[in-house]
XYZ file of C-alpha atoms in Angstrom:
682
model
C -33.197 4.794 -5.427
C -32.334 4.206 -1.773
C -29.443 1.756 -1.410
C -29.129 1.917 2.410
C -29.644 -1.734 3.319
C -29.503 -1.478 7.110
C -33.297 -1.432 7.378
C -33.572 -4.753 5.534
C -32.647 -7.413 8.098
C -32.351 -10.345 5.695
C -31.268 -10.818 2.114
C -28.235 -10.577 -0.164
C -26.795 -7.109 -0.707
C -24.090 -5.694 -3.007
C -20.916 -4.347 -1.449
C -17.245 -3.675 -2.149
C -14.047 -4.724 -0.401
C -12.494 -1.809 1.489
C -8.983 -3.247 1.918
C -5.835 -1.570 0.613
C -5.546 -4.054 -2.231
C -5.458 -3.412 -5.995
C -8.259 -5.896 -6.726
C -11.078 -4.012 -4.942
C -13.535 -6.874 -5.310
C -17.264 -6.706 -5.763
C -18.935 -8.495 -2.848
C -22.308 -9.966 -1.948
C -23.235 -9.736 1.744
C -25.703 -12.311 3.102
C -27.739 -11.170 6.128
C -30.108 -12.932 8.456
C -31.910 -11.120 11.282
C -29.686 -8.080 10.772
C -26.370 -9.928 11.016
C -23.916 -10.973 8.333
C -23.844 -14.738 7.945
C -21.825 -15.054 4.739
C -19.581 -12.967 2.484
C -18.919 -14.030 -1.095
C -17.659 -12.493 -4.300
C -20.031 -10.893 -6.767
C -19.937 -13.045 -9.932
C -21.241 -10.111 -11.978
C -18.116 -8.011 -11.409
C -16.235 -8.059 -14.731
C -12.755 -8.335 -13.188
C -13.107 -10.084 -9.838
C -15.863 -12.416 -11.135
C -17.038 -13.771 -7.804
C -13.600 -14.860 -6.572
C -12.400 -13.363 -3.273
C -9.527 -14.044 -0.906
C -9.972 -16.073 2.244
C -9.308 -13.104 4.508
C -12.367 -11.288 3.125
C -14.451 -14.454 3.041
C -13.839 -14.628 6.806
C -14.419 -10.877 7.363
C -17.537 -11.442 9.496
C -15.309 -12.949 12.197
C -13.559 -9.576 12.367
C -16.761 -7.515 12.353
C -18.309 -9.521 15.209
C -15.099 -10.207 17.109
C -15.812 -9.931 20.859
C -12.707 -7.737 21.184
C -14.138 -5.092 18.839
C -14.536 -1.672 20.461
C -18.109 -0.605 21.226
C -17.800 2.677 23.134
C -15.265 5.457 23.823
C -12.486 4.737 26.300
C -10.320 6.943 28.507
C -6.907 5.837 29.712
C -6.573 5.242 33.457
C -3.240 3.418 33.513
C 0.223 4.064 32.155
C 0.643 4.500 28.409
C 0.998 1.121 26.794
C -0.498 -0.683 29.781
C -3.957 -1.051 28.234
C -6.073 0.105 31.190
C -9.113 2.176 30.183
C -12.575 3.091 31.405
C -15.741 3.673 29.424
C -16.825 7.269 28.813
C -19.517 8.951 26.730
C -19.041 10.362 23.252
C -19.849 13.811 24.621
C -17.043 13.558 27.169
C -14.641 12.347 24.503
C -15.435 15.146 22.055
C -15.353 17.782 24.798
C -11.980 16.489 26.046
C -10.439 16.612 22.579
C -11.801 20.071 21.810
C -10.739 21.518 25.173
C -7.241 20.035 24.921
C -6.705 21.203 21.349
C -7.904 24.721 22.114
C -5.339 24.875 24.924
C -2.550 23.494 22.743
C -3.365 25.952 19.952
C -3.146 28.806 22.443
C 0.104 27.518 23.971
C 1.995 26.125 20.985
C -0.006 26.754 17.832
C -2.061 24.376 15.719
C 1.084 22.845 14.195
C 1.640 21.107 17.530
C -1.196 18.766 16.442
C -0.544 16.015 13.880
C -3.051 13.695 12.171
C -1.644 10.262 11.350
C -3.669 8.179 8.904
C -3.405 6.020 5.822
C -5.621 3.642 3.838
C -6.710 1.033 6.356
C -10.043 1.807 4.715
C -9.691 2.601 0.994
C -12.949 4.531 0.844
C -12.161 7.971 -0.531
C -14.508 9.651 1.926
C -13.144 7.814 4.952
C -9.495 8.283 3.944
C -9.398 11.663 2.196
C -12.638 13.482 2.927
C -13.717 15.222 6.087
C -10.483 14.434 7.945
C -8.323 16.291 5.453
C -10.769 19.213 5.465
C -10.885 19.342 9.241
C -7.137 19.357 9.797
C -6.625 21.908 7.019
C -9.095 24.220 8.794
C -7.394 23.512 12.111
C -3.991 24.455 10.668
C -2.357 21.258 11.940
C 0.963 19.863 10.787
C 0.550 17.895 7.558
C 1.393 14.235 7.101
C 3.314 13.026 4.041
C 1.575 9.810 2.920
C 4.714 7.899 1.986
C 4.645 4.528 3.729
C 3.484 2.384 0.818
C 4.260 3.232 -2.810
C 5.525 6.807 -2.978
C 9.069 5.956 -4.106
C 7.913 3.761 -6.965
C 5.152 6.155 -7.939
C 7.657 8.972 -8.382
C 10.084 6.756 -10.268
C 7.373 5.566 -12.637
C 6.193 9.141 -13.151
C 9.611 10.206 -14.443
C 9.334 7.600 -17.202
C 5.593 7.467 -17.928
C 4.165 10.735 -16.587
C 1.865 9.254 -13.937
C 0.164 6.124 -12.650
C -0.918 4.781 -16.025
C -0.446 1.224 -17.281
C -2.428 -1.210 -19.367
C -5.968 -2.312 -18.605
C -5.453 -5.501 -16.552
C -8.354 -7.106 -18.405
C -6.150 -6.973 -21.525
C -3.373 -8.957 -19.857
C -5.123 -12.207 -20.826
C -3.776 -11.500 -24.338
C -0.145 -11.593 -23.198
C 2.168 -14.409 -24.266
C 4.824 -13.578 -21.668
C 3.966 -12.337 -18.165
C 6.660 -11.234 -15.724
C 5.626 -10.795 -12.090
C 8.496 -8.674 -10.778
C 8.712 -8.223 -7.005
C 5.055 -9.001 -6.326
C 3.554 -11.923 -4.432
C 0.410 -11.597 -6.517
C -1.128 -14.812 -5.216
C -1.448 -13.072 -1.845
C -1.723 -9.398 -2.827
C -3.283 -9.246 -6.338
C -5.036 -12.588 -6.777
C -7.122 -11.522 -9.766
C -3.985 -10.693 -11.719
C -3.084 -14.333 -11.098
C -6.514 -15.367 -12.408
C -6.009 -13.313 -15.564
C -2.492 -14.698 -15.978
C -3.839 -18.218 -15.615
C -6.233 -17.559 -18.494
C -3.298 -16.272 -20.542
C -1.283 -19.372 -19.643
C -4.066 -21.606 -20.969
C -3.637 -19.718 -24.241
C 0.091 -20.403 -24.305
C 1.581 -17.656 -22.158
C 4.696 -18.285 -20.071
C 4.790 -16.840 -16.539
C 8.046 -15.708 -14.941
C 8.400 -14.542 -11.341
C 11.413 -12.502 -10.228
C 11.619 -12.169 -6.461
C 13.834 -12.550 -3.405
C 11.578 -15.285 -1.984
C 10.010 -18.321 -3.623
C 6.604 -17.552 -2.135
C 3.151 -18.690 -3.280
C 3.506 -16.794 -6.549
C 7.014 -18.097 -7.199
C 5.877 -21.674 -6.720
C 2.967 -21.112 -9.156
C 5.142 -19.684 -11.923
C 6.641 -21.483 -14.903
C 10.074 -20.064 -14.101
C 11.144 -18.557 -10.788
C 14.235 -16.329 -10.824
C 15.696 -15.600 -7.359
C 17.544 -12.306 -7.021
C 19.589 -10.507 -4.376
C 17.236 -7.940 -2.817
C 17.828 -4.379 -3.982
C 19.616 -5.354 -7.211
C 16.556 -5.498 -9.481
C 17.505 -2.349 -11.406
C 20.804 -3.989 -12.389
C 18.920 -6.971 -13.839
C 16.613 -4.687 -15.820
C 19.644 -2.827 -17.183
C 21.279 -6.131 -18.103
C 18.164 -7.056 -20.084
C 18.374 -3.703 -21.864
C 22.034 -4.345 -22.680
C 21.124 -7.586 -24.468
C 18.054 -6.125 -26.194
C 20.169 -3.384 -27.770
C 23.196 -5.598 -28.463
C 21.152 -8.269 -30.206
C 18.915 -5.788 -32.054
C 15.685 -6.875 -30.365
C 14.409 -3.321 -29.867
C 11.584 -1.668 -31.805
C 13.415 1.215 -33.469
C 10.222 2.683 -34.956
C 8.504 2.841 -31.550
C 11.627 4.341 -29.969
C 11.775 7.123 -32.575
C 8.050 7.894 -32.407
C 7.219 7.591 -28.720
C 10.381 8.011 -26.628
C 13.163 10.458 -25.878
C 16.687 9.383 -24.956
C 16.904 6.039 -26.761
C 20.375 6.705 -28.148
C 21.681 7.886 -24.790
C 20.233 4.766 -23.158
C 21.740 2.532 -25.853
C 25.224 3.793 -24.988
C 24.577 3.904 -21.250
C 23.615 0.223 -20.885
C 26.791 -1.048 -22.552
C 28.367 -1.080 -19.082
C 25.691 -3.493 -17.774
C 26.968 -6.609 -19.518
C 25.533 -9.950 -18.317
C 28.698 -10.952 -16.452
C 28.718 -7.732 -14.426
C 24.991 -7.945 -13.771
C 25.257 -11.580 -12.671
C 27.916 -10.656 -10.123
C 25.538 -8.050 -8.656
C 22.244 -9.954 -8.768
C 23.425 -13.576 -8.436
C 21.230 -14.419 -11.423
C 23.312 -16.760 -13.613
C 24.624 -15.297 -16.873
C 22.796 -17.878 -18.964
C 19.519 -17.016 -17.198
C 19.999 -13.314 -17.935
C 20.431 -14.121 -21.627
C 17.447 -16.470 -21.612
C 15.229 -13.895 -19.869
C 16.256 -11.048 -22.179
C 15.745 -13.132 -25.312
C 12.329 -14.298 -24.138
C 11.342 -10.699 -23.481
C 12.822 -9.474 -26.748
C 11.148 -12.085 -28.953
C 7.780 -12.700 -27.252
C 4.839 -10.418 -27.889
C 2.644 -9.257 -26.303
C 4.714 -9.213 -23.100
C 3.440 -7.779 -19.837
C 5.267 -6.813 -16.636
C 3.394 -6.543 -13.341
C 5.636 -4.273 -11.261
C 5.345 -5.029 -7.556
C 5.786 -2.928 -4.435
C 8.549 -5.096 -2.979
C 11.700 -3.797 -4.716
C 10.679 -0.160 -4.226
C 11.002 -0.641 -0.448
C 14.764 -0.231 -0.698
C 16.985 2.838 -0.580
C 17.154 2.638 -4.398
C 13.468 1.770 -4.837
C 12.398 4.773 -6.883
C 15.190 4.200 -9.378
C 14.245 0.532 -9.673
C 10.697 1.389 -10.781
C 11.966 4.166 -13.033
C 14.306 1.603 -14.649
C 11.924 -1.299 -15.132
C 9.248 1.016 -16.537
C 11.545 1.677 -19.514
C 11.535 -1.965 -20.637
C 8.163 -2.099 -22.486
C 9.197 0.883 -24.601
C 12.299 -0.881 -25.905
C 10.259 -3.634 -27.543
C 7.255 -1.458 -28.433
C 4.882 -3.381 -26.203
C 2.627 -0.424 -25.465
C 1.101 -0.669 -28.961
C 0.130 -4.319 -28.503
C -3.049 -5.356 -26.678
C -1.931 -7.123 -23.535
C 1.578 -5.693 -23.784
C 3.137 -3.081 -21.514
C 3.226 -2.857 -17.729
C 1.272 -1.973 -14.618
C 2.800 -0.347 -11.559
C -0.483 1.312 -10.646
C -3.455 2.673 -12.557
C -4.842 5.253 -10.145
C -4.232 8.082 -12.613
C -7.011 6.877 -14.879
C -9.735 7.279 -12.255
C -8.344 10.408 -10.628
C -11.076 12.190 -8.684
C -11.446 15.844 -7.739
C -9.022 15.702 -4.821
C -9.047 19.467 -4.268
C -12.830 19.511 -3.930
C -12.759 16.522 -1.601
C -9.828 17.522 0.614
C -10.244 21.326 0.444
C -6.623 22.454 0.875
C -7.932 26.018 0.503
C -9.127 25.767 4.117
C -5.475 25.848 5.190
C -4.791 29.532 5.791
C -1.005 29.169 5.660
C 1.383 26.402 4.676
C 2.242 24.303 7.711
C 5.130 21.930 8.293
C 5.098 18.516 6.638
C 6.129 15.367 8.488
C 7.086 12.156 6.723
C 5.012 9.332 8.198
C 7.987 6.969 7.916
C 9.818 9.206 10.392
C 7.052 9.327 12.984
C 9.328 7.870 15.674
C 11.959 10.549 15.183
C 9.285 13.220 14.826
C 7.686 12.324 18.158
C 11.042 12.228 19.962
C 13.092 14.939 18.287
C 10.956 17.489 16.425
C 11.290 21.082 17.612
C 8.813 22.571 18.261
C 7.430 19.238 19.425
C 4.292 17.402 18.421
C 1.973 17.820 21.397
C -1.032 15.837 20.133
C -1.514 12.933 17.721
C -4.809 11.880 16.142
C -4.612 8.415 14.560
C -7.189 6.869 12.226
C -7.088 4.261 9.428
C -3.603 3.263 10.588
C -1.614 1.540 13.332
C 1.833 3.197 13.429
C 3.044 1.265 16.483
C 2.970 -1.862 14.309
C 3.323 -0.651 10.707
C 5.856 2.190 10.904
C 9.598 1.465 10.651
C 11.860 1.384 13.702
C 8.913 0.457 15.909
C 10.696 0.742 19.259
C 11.476 4.365 18.490
C 7.840 4.922 17.523
C 6.668 3.446 20.803
C 9.067 5.537 22.845
C 7.506 8.553 21.182
C 3.970 7.325 21.810
C 4.851 6.736 25.475
C 5.490 10.447 26.120
C 3.211 11.534 28.948
C 3.030 15.041 27.483
C 1.669 13.719 24.160
C -2.139 13.808 23.966
C -3.069 10.908 21.671
C -6.474 10.022 20.260
C -6.992 6.789 18.312
C -10.141 6.078 16.271
C -10.179 2.314 15.698
C -12.117 -0.941 15.555
C -9.803 -2.714 18.004
C -7.479 -1.931 20.873
C -4.424 -2.003 18.616
C -0.790 -1.583 19.604
C -1.157 2.151 18.928
C -4.428 2.408 20.851
C -2.694 1.039 23.950
C -0.760 4.322 24.106
C -3.811 6.551 23.568
C -5.373 8.910 26.055
C -8.710 8.438 24.318
C -9.848 5.568 22.101
C -12.886 6.096 19.874
C -14.819 3.134 18.394
C -14.893 3.156 14.583
C -17.425 1.776 12.159
C -16.386 -0.782 9.572
C -16.719 -0.086 5.872
C -19.935 -2.132 5.726
C -21.527 0.359 8.122
C -20.610 3.413 6.012
C -21.424 5.246 2.811
C -18.302 5.617 0.693
C -16.786 5.784 -2.790
C -14.204 3.272 -4.000
C -11.962 3.222 -7.049
C -9.327 0.617 -7.782
C -5.704 1.526 -8.357
C -5.397 -1.507 -10.678
C -8.615 -2.083 -12.636
C -10.815 0.665 -14.090
C -14.016 0.297 -12.057
C -15.632 2.664 -9.544
C -17.996 1.360 -6.868
C -20.357 2.866 -4.302
C -20.668 1.414 -0.816
C -23.872 2.078 1.073
C -24.474 0.725 4.574
C -25.284 -2.971 4.883
C -25.382 -3.293 8.678
C -26.032 -0.936 11.573
C -23.037 0.624 13.361
C -21.518 -1.754 15.899
C -22.219 -0.584 19.447
C -21.585 3.154 19.695
C -19.092 3.241 16.827
C -18.986 6.225 14.489
C -17.500 6.816 11.050
C -14.511 9.063 10.375
C -16.696 11.686 8.718
C -19.164 11.766 11.605
C -16.448 12.232 14.208
C -14.801 15.067 12.286
C -18.140 16.850 11.933
C -18.591 16.571 15.707
C -15.083 17.928 16.333
C -15.630 20.819 13.917
C -18.809 21.775 15.740
C -17.109 21.506 19.147
C -14.321 23.831 17.959
C -16.809 26.344 16.587
C -15.978 25.894 12.910
C -18.972 26.964 10.826
C -17.750 26.378 7.259
C -20.214 24.415 5.132
C -17.314 22.236 3.962
C -17.143 20.796 7.489
C -20.862 20.013 7.542
C -21.281 18.341 4.140
C -22.913 14.923 4.166
C -21.190 11.801 2.897
C -23.334 11.927 -0.240
C -22.287 15.521 -0.878
C -18.625 14.570 -0.418
C -18.994 11.804 -3.006
C -20.695 14.114 -5.481
C -17.899 16.663 -5.097
C -15.214 14.013 -5.608
C -16.885 12.786 -8.818
C -17.457 16.270 -10.233
C -14.189 16.465 -12.142
C -14.419 17.667 -15.764
C -10.605 17.510 -15.979
C -10.889 13.703 -16.083
C -13.154 12.582 -18.961
C -12.938 8.988 -17.701
C -15.399 9.917 -14.928
C -17.801 11.737 -17.234
C -20.741 9.349 -16.928
C -20.020 8.224 -13.359
C -22.411 10.021 -11.003
C -23.800 9.306 -7.578
C -27.184 8.411 -9.081
C -25.633 6.103 -11.657
C -23.611 4.332 -8.985
C -26.736 3.902 -6.872
C -28.419 2.244 -9.822
C -25.473 0.056 -10.845
C -23.129 -2.025 -8.713
C -20.009 -0.714 -10.450
C -19.062 1.444 -13.422
C -16.008 1.357 -15.640
C -14.234 4.599 -16.408
C -13.937 5.665 -20.028
C -10.251 4.875 -20.267
C -8.326 5.170 -23.526
C -5.068 3.330 -24.341
C -1.914 5.369 -23.727
C -0.754 5.126 -27.332
C -1.132 6.688 -29.725
C -1.339 9.710 -27.484
C 0.590 12.209 -25.401
C 1.877 11.338 -21.932
C 2.046 13.736 -18.996
C 5.837 13.871 -19.106
C 7.534 17.170 -20.060
C 8.137 15.835 -23.577
C 4.785 14.070 -23.896
C 6.718 10.861 -24.594
C 8.241 8.000 -22.625
C 11.343 9.555 -21.100
C 14.202 7.075 -21.223
C 16.368 10.125 -20.566
C 14.774 12.520 -18.081
C 15.965 16.107 -17.978
C 13.618 16.643 -15.044
C 15.543 14.031 -13.075
C 18.827 15.670 -13.990
C 17.489 19.032 -12.803
C 16.613 17.424 -9.452
C 20.058 15.893 -9.044
C 19.205 12.330 -10.077
C 20.949 10.375 -12.835
C 18.877 11.192 -15.929
C 19.239 7.647 -17.272
C 18.228 4.448 -15.457
C 21.093 3.542 -13.135
C 21.847 0.825 -10.599
C 22.738 2.304 -7.210
C 23.968 -0.196 -4.560
C 22.257 -0.228 -1.177
C 24.025 1.609 1.647
C 25.116 -0.347 4.698
C 24.769 2.486 7.226
C 26.899 0.752 9.827
C 25.118 -2.598 9.471
C 27.606 -4.245 7.128
C 28.847 -6.528 9.935
C 25.385 -8.129 10.142
C 25.252 -11.112 7.772
C 21.628 -11.176 6.622
C 19.417 -8.852 4.639
C 15.968 -8.908 6.257
C 12.720 -8.741 4.278
C 9.454 -8.444 6.284
C 7.161 -9.346 3.362
C 3.335 -9.503 3.234
C 1.606 -12.714 4.223
C -1.455 -14.453 2.868
C -4.089 -13.899 5.565
C -3.403 -10.373 6.853
C -3.255 -7.060 5.055
C -0.586 -5.035 6.847
C -1.866 -5.081 10.446
C -5.507 -5.644 9.488
C -6.620 -9.091 10.737
C -3.490 -9.418 12.920
C -5.720 -9.074 16.016
C -8.406 -11.563 14.955
C -8.083 -15.151 16.121
C -9.636 -16.648 12.981
C -7.104 -15.018 10.651
C -4.173 -15.647 12.980
C -5.096 -19.337 13.071
C -5.231 -19.423 9.254
C -1.771 -17.864 8.971
C -0.297 -20.188 11.628
C 3.228 -19.819 13.038
C 5.404 -16.726 12.445
C 8.120 -18.137 10.219
C 11.594 -17.065 9.154
C 12.741 -18.441 5.795
C 16.491 -18.898 5.446
C 18.836 -20.745 3.137
C 20.247 -24.116 4.168
C 23.783 -22.869 3.443
C 23.353 -20.195 6.131
C 21.463 -22.378 8.606
C 23.904 -25.294 8.790
C 26.845 -23.498 10.464
C 24.416 -21.922 12.935
C 23.012 -25.311 13.887
C 19.528 -24.279 12.778
C 17.033 -26.723 11.261
C 13.403 -26.274 10.276
C 11.166 -25.992 13.329
C 13.802 -24.403 15.569
C 12.985 -21.205 17.413
C 15.348 -18.466 16.248
C 16.123 -14.975 17.471
C 16.496 -12.252 14.834
C 18.145 -9.075 16.041
C 20.019 -5.881 15.247
C 20.769 -2.669 17.108
C 17.088 -1.648 16.883
C 15.564 -4.682 18.626
C 14.835 -8.376 18.321
C 12.053 -10.812 17.385
C 11.540 -14.560 17.533
C 10.352 -16.837 14.728
C 10.204 -20.488 13.777
C 12.833 -21.349 11.175
C 11.963 -22.751 7.747
C 15.239 -23.902 6.207
C 15.614 -24.681 2.521
C 16.279 -22.982 -0.809
C 13.330 -20.578 -1.022
C 15.684 -17.624 -0.444
C 19.251 -16.998 -1.560
C 22.140 -17.253 0.916
C 22.476 -14.042 2.910
C 18.720 -13.318 2.829
C 16.060 -14.026 5.467
C 12.349 -13.425 4.976
C 9.382 -13.321 7.333
C 5.776 -12.740 6.301
C 3.155 -10.586 7.971
C 2.909 -7.814 10.564
C 2.327 -10.057 13.544
C 1.111 -8.793 16.893
C 3.754 -8.416 19.592
C 2.809 -11.618 21.394
C 3.466 -13.745 18.321
C 7.060 -12.511 17.948
C 7.869 -12.553 21.671
C 7.193 -8.981 22.643
C 8.569 -6.843 19.816
C 6.989 -6.291 16.371
C 8.640 -7.139 13.068
C 9.178 -3.467 12.300
C 11.402 -3.193 15.344
C 14.094 -4.444 12.974
C 13.428 -2.148 9.991
C 15.342 1.116 9.429
C 13.579 4.460 9.177
C 15.858 5.790 6.459
C 14.155 7.439 3.499
C 14.285 6.040 -0.032
C 15.821 7.801 -3.008
C 12.511 9.246 -4.243
C 9.118 10.257 -2.942
C 10.053 10.065 0.741
C 9.409 6.316 0.595
C 10.133 3.674 3.218
C 13.066 1.239 3.069
C 11.513 -1.696 4.947
C 13.536 -4.258 2.958
C 16.985 -2.708 3.283
C 17.698 -3.583 6.897
C 20.259 -6.154 8.048
C 20.060 -8.610 10.956
C 21.792 -11.432 12.788
C 20.062 -14.785 13.359
C 20.795 -17.302 16.099
C 19.134 -20.354 17.539
C 17.176 -19.694 20.725
C 18.449 -21.356 23.874
C-alpha cells in the first residue's frame, strides 16, 4: 500500500508531529492544490485524541515562511555577517568532499565533528544515515547530552532504564505530582489525562521554581528553591518512614537497600529540609502525608531540576519514592521520567557503529564552545544538522567565538538561516518532516508511527539521509549501508528480536495503520535491568563509580558567582520548542514580549516594576527583558521563558548567561544553575 501522499494534491492525510516533545501527536494534514491549508490533531489517536498545541496548529506558517531556505548558499562575507550567494547542490557537495579529503590528509578524520540533536525526532533523520556516514568517515563523535542525559542516568541507577507507567493508566491516579515540569507547555496530553483523573477525584500538585501555566492550573502549587528538589524528596522519605506509611511487603519483595535508606533519611528532618528548600515545615508534612496515604499516586518527573549540577542525583532520588509506598503494583501508580526503553529499536543496525574502524575521541555537546576554542588537536570542520548550537548550547558567546574561527570549515543543513547558519561556509536547505519518510516513537506513550511524505520538498531542499548518501558517493564510499533507502533503514530499525514489544510492528503494518502500540508489560511483577533485578534504593554500582550509593542532597556549587544575587532559570515557553519557531513571525507574535519574572521583594529595592526594561548580566554576557514583578517566583530567583532570537533580547541570546559546567551524571547540562545580576535599564 503506497502511503506517499505528495502525488495527491488535495485531501486529508495522516501524519505525525516531529517535534522533540513526549506527546508525539497524531496529525491530519489538509491539502488544497498541493499546499497545506490546515493542520489538526487526529481524533483516532488513542492518547493525543485530536488535541494538538498551538505551535503545531500554526506549523504551516513555518513551512511556507518566506525566509525558508530554498537552495544551497556559500558565504561571501565575514562569519556571522549573513552574506551568502546561491550555488548549486553539485558545487556544495564537491566543496565539502574536497575540503574533507584535504583535512583528513592534513589532520585526520577526527578533525571533523558532526553536531546534531533531535530538532527532528524521526529516527531516520536523527540517527540513521548521518551516524553511519560519520562512523565510516572516522570523525570525532558527539556525546548527545544537552537534554536529559543526567536524569536518564540517575533514573537508571534506581530503575534500570527508561521505564515508567503507561501514561494512559495515569487517569486512575488519585494523587498526581507534576515535579519540575511545565506540562501545560511541554506535555499537554499528560495534563489532559490528569484532568480526567481530577474529574474522578484526583488532587494535582505542582512542585516548581516558577508558578507557570501548569502551576496556575494545579490544585496546590509548591514553590521551591531551584536545585534543592532532592532535599524535599528526602524529607518526604523521612516522614514516610517515621510515620510508618511505607509498604514493607513491597520493599522486601522488590527493592534492595530499604533498611539503609531508612537510617539514611533520618538526617533529612522537615526543619532541616525547610531551611534548604524554603518549603514550609507544615507543607512538607502535608505533602508527605498526602503521598503516604493516597493511592494510586503518580509522579511526572520533569526535565527542569535535572538541569542543575546535582540533576542526576535529583532524578535518582525522586525515582525511589514510588517504591516506598508500593505504587508500582497499583494501576495508575508509579512515575514517569521517560519511557523510551519500552520501544527501544535496533540502534546498532540503524547507526552501524561497526563502520567505525577505530574508537575516536568523544566531545560533549555542552562543551562545544570550549571544544572549538581549546581542543588540541583542533576541530577543523563542523557539520551541523537538526540543531542550532549558537542559540541552544550553554555559554553562547564562547560558542560563537568558536564558530567565528576563519580556519573552521562549517556546513549547516537547515530550514532557516539560523544563528548558527550565519557562521557557516556553506548552508544547505533541509526538508521538513512532512516532506520525508521517517519512523517515530514516543518517549512517553507506547505508540509507534510512520511518516510518509505529504508535500513535495520545498525548493531545492533535501533530507538528511539524501545529503549523506550524496556525500558518501562523493567521498568514494561504496558500502551498502551508505546506500540503503529510507524504507530499508526503517525496516532495519524495527528488526529487533531483543525487544518483544516491537514484535508485530513492521513497515507494512505501519503503512496499513496510522499508529501501533508496542506490546508493553507492567514492570511488576518482573525483573528490572538493574544489577539486582530490583529497585535499587542502595546502589552498589553508584558506590563503585564514586557516587553516594544512597539518595543524597548535594548543594549547588557557586563557582565564583556567589556575589551575584539571583539564580537564573531560562525555562521553556509555550509557543517555541527550544529554538524551533523562534525565527517565525507567527509564533513570535503568539509568544509576545521576552519577559523576566522576579519577586516583588527583590524588585522593590532595585526600583523595578512590571513593564520596565531590565538588563540581566553576569561575567558571560548580558540580555534585556521586560520585567514581570509579583510572587510567581521565590525571592532570589529570576525566570525567563524561551530561546529567543538575538534581536529580541538586544543582541545576545539567553544562553549567553548559562554556564557550560557539566552535571553530576551523564555529562548533562546545567542550564539552571547559573547566577546573574538584574538592573533597570537606563
